[in-house]
Short mmCIF file of C-alpha atoms and ligand atoms in Angstrom, two decimals:
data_model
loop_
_atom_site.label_atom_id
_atom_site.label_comp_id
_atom_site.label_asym_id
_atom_site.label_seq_id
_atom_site.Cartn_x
_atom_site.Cartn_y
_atom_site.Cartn_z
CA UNK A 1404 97.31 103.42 33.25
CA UNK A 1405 95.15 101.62 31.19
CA UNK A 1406 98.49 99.75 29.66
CA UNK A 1407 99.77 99.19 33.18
CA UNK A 1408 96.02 96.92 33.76
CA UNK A 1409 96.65 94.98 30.02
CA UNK A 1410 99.73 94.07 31.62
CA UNK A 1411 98.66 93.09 35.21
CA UNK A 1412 96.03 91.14 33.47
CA UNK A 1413 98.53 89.42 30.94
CA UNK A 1414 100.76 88.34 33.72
CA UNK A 1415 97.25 87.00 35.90
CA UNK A 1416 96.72 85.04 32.66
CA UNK A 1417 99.87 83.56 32.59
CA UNK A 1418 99.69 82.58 36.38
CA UNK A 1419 96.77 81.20 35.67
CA UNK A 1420 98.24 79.36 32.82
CA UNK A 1421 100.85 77.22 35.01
CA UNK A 1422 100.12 73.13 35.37
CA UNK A 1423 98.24 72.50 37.54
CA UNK A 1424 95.55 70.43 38.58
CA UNK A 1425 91.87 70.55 37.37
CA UNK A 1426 89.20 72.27 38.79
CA UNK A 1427 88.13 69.58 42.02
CA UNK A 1428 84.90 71.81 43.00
CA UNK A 1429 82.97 69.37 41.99
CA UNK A 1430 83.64 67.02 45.40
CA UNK A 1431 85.34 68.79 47.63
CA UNK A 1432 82.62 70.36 49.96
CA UNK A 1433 82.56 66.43 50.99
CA UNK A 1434 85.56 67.77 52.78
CA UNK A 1435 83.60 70.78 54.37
CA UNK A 1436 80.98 68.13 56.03
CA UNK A 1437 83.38 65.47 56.74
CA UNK A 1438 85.85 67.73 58.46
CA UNK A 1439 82.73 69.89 60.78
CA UNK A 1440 80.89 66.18 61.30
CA UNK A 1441 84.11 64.60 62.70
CA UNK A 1442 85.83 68.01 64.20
CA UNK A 1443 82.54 67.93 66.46
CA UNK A 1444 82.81 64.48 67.56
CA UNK A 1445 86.34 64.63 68.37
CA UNK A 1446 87.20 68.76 68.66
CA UNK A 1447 91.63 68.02 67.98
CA UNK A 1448 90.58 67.34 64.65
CA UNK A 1449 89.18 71.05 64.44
CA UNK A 1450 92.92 71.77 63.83
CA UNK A 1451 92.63 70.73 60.25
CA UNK A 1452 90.76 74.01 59.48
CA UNK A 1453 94.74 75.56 59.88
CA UNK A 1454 95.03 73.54 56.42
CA UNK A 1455 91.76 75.15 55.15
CA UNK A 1456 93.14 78.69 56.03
CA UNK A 1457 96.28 78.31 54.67
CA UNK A 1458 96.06 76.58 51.59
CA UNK A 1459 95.46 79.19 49.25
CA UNK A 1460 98.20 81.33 50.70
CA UNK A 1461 100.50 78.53 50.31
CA UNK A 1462 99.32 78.60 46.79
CA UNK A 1463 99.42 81.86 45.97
CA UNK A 1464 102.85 82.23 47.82
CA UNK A 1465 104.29 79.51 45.19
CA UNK A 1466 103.00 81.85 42.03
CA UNK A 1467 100.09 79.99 41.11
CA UNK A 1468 97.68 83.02 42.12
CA UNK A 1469 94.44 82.16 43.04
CA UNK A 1470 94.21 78.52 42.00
CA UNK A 1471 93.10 77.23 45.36
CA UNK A 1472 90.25 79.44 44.80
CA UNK A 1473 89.38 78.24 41.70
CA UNK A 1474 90.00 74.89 41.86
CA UNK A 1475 90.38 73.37 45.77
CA UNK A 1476 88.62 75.37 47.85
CA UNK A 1477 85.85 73.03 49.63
CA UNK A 1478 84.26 75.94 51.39
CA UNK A 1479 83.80 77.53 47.94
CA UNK A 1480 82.62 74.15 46.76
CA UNK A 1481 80.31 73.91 49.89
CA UNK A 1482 78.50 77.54 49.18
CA UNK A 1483 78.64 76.89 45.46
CA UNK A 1484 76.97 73.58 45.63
CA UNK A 1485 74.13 74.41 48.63
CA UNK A 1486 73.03 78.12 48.03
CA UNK A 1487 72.43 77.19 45.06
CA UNK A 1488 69.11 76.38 45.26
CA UNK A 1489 68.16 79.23 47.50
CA UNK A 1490 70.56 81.88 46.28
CA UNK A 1491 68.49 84.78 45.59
CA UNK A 1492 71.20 85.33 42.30
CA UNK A 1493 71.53 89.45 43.36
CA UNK A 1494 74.53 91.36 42.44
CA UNK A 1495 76.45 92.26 45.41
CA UNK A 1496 76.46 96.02 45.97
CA UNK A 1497 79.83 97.58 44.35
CA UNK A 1498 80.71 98.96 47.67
CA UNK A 1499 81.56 95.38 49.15
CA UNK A 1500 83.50 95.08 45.84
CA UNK A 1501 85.92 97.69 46.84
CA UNK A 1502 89.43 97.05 48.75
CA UNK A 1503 88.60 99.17 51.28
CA UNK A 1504 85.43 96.98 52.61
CA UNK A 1505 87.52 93.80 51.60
CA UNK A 1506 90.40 94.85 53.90
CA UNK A 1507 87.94 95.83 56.91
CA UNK A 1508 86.38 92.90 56.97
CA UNK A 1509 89.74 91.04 56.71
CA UNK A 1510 91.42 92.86 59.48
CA UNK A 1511 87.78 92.02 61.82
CA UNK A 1512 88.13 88.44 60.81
CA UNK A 1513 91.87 88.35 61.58
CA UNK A 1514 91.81 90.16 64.31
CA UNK A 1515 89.20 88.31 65.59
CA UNK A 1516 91.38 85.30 64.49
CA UNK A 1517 94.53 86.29 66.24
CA UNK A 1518 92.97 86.96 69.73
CA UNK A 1519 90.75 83.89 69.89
CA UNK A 1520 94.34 81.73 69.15
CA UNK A 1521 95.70 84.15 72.37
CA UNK A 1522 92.91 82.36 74.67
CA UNK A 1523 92.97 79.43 73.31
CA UNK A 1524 96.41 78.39 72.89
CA UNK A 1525 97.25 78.09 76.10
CA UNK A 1526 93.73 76.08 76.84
CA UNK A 1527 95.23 72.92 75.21
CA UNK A 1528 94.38 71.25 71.47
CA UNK A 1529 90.61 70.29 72.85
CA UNK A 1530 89.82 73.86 73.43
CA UNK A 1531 92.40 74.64 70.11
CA UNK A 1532 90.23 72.71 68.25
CA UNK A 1533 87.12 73.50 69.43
CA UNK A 1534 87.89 77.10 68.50
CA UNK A 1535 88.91 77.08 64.97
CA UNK A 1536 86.04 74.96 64.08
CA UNK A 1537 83.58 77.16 65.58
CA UNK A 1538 85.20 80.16 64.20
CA UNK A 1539 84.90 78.96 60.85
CA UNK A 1540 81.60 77.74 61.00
CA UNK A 1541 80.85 80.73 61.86
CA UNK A 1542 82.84 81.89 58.85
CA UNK A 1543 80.91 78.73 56.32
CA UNK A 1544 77.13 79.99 57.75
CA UNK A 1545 77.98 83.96 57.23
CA UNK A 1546 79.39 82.82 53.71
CA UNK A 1547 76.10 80.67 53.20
CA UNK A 1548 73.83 84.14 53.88
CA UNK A 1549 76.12 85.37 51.37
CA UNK A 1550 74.95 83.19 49.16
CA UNK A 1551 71.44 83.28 49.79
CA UNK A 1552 71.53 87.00 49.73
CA UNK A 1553 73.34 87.83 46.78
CA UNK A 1554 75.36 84.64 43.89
CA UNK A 1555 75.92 81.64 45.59
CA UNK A 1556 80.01 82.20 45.74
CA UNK A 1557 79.69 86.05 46.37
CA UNK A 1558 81.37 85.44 49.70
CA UNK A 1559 84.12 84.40 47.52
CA UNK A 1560 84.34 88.10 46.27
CA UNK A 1561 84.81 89.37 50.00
CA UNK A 1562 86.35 86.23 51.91
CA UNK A 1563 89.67 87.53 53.94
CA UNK A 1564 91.55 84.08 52.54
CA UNK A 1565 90.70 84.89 49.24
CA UNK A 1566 91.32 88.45 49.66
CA UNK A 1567 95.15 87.67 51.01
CA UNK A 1568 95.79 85.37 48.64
CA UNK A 1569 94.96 87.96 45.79
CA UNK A 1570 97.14 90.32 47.38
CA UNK A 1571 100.06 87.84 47.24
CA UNK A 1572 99.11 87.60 43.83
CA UNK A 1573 99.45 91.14 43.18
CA UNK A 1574 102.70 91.73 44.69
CA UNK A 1575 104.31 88.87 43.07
CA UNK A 1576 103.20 89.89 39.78
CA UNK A 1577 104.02 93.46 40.86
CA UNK A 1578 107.80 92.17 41.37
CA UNK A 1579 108.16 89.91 38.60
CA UNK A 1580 107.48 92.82 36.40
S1 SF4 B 138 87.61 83.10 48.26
FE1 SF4 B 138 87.65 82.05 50.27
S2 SF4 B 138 85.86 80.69 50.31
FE2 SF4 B 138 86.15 81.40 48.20
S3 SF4 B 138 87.31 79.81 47.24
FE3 SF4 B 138 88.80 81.30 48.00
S4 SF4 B 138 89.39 80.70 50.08
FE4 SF4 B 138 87.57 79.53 49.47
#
């Protein structure tokens, strides 16, 4: 067993190890705040959060793991950089560390997801629009309590995106084995 984790860990490291880009966390929550500040004015651009979503799959899909995570992600950036200063710096419970919480949450969030896209759809890109941006603001201010509450990127232990694009991770590890 404890072989079979050296291993799974060797072949993270070596995802991890592929070119790629440096870490951009440093800027990119400008994209957070640009993209809610504009997406509110003019609700079709609220379909840019569809790029947001899935980014790090996209990522992960092409065998770079979790890179989006560590190095795109301008929601992460956006906790990372505001909770900061507020972040009561607890350790998250181990119980929200576990799959099993992970995956609830996930399927809530998706599910949730999936049948808002089933009204709105049909309502036409305003409403479209309108939707995903509220959904994930919803999303940035629940990852933003996260923050406060426990490390400032703890959501980013928990976070359905993140979560999936482990997963794909995994598997492709799993299969390259
Ligand atoms: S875990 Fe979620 S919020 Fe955190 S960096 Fe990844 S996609 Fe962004």
């Amino acid at each position: 067993m404890d072989e079979e984790v050296k291993q799974l860990n060797k072949l993270r490291n070596n995802s991890r190890d592929k070119k790629w880009i440096k870490s951009q966390q440093n800027w990119t929550w400008i994209i957070t705040i640009s993209w809610m500040l504009i997406a509110n004015l003019w609700p079709p651009f609220g379909l840019y959060g569809f790029v947001c979503m899935l980014t790090p799959i996209i990522i992960a899909l092409s065998g770079r793991g979790k890179m989006s995570c560590a190095r795109i992600c301008p929601r992460g950036s956006f906790i990372g950089k505001f909770t900061k200063a507020f972040s009561g710096n607890r350790v998250m419970p181990s119980w929200m560390h576990s799959k099993r919480f992970k995956f609830i949450l996930w399927a809530i969030m998706m599910g949730t997801f999936i049948g808002l896209m089933f009204w709105a759809v049909p309502k036409g890109v305003y409403t479209l629009g309108k939707t995903i941006l509220y959904f994930m603001e919803a999303a940035t201010l629940i990852a933003f309590i996260t923050g406060i509450i426990f490390k400032p990127r703890s959501w980013c232990i928990i976070c359905p995106m993140g979560f999936s694009a482990g997963n794909i991770r995994d598997i492709i590890i799993k299969k390259n084995r």
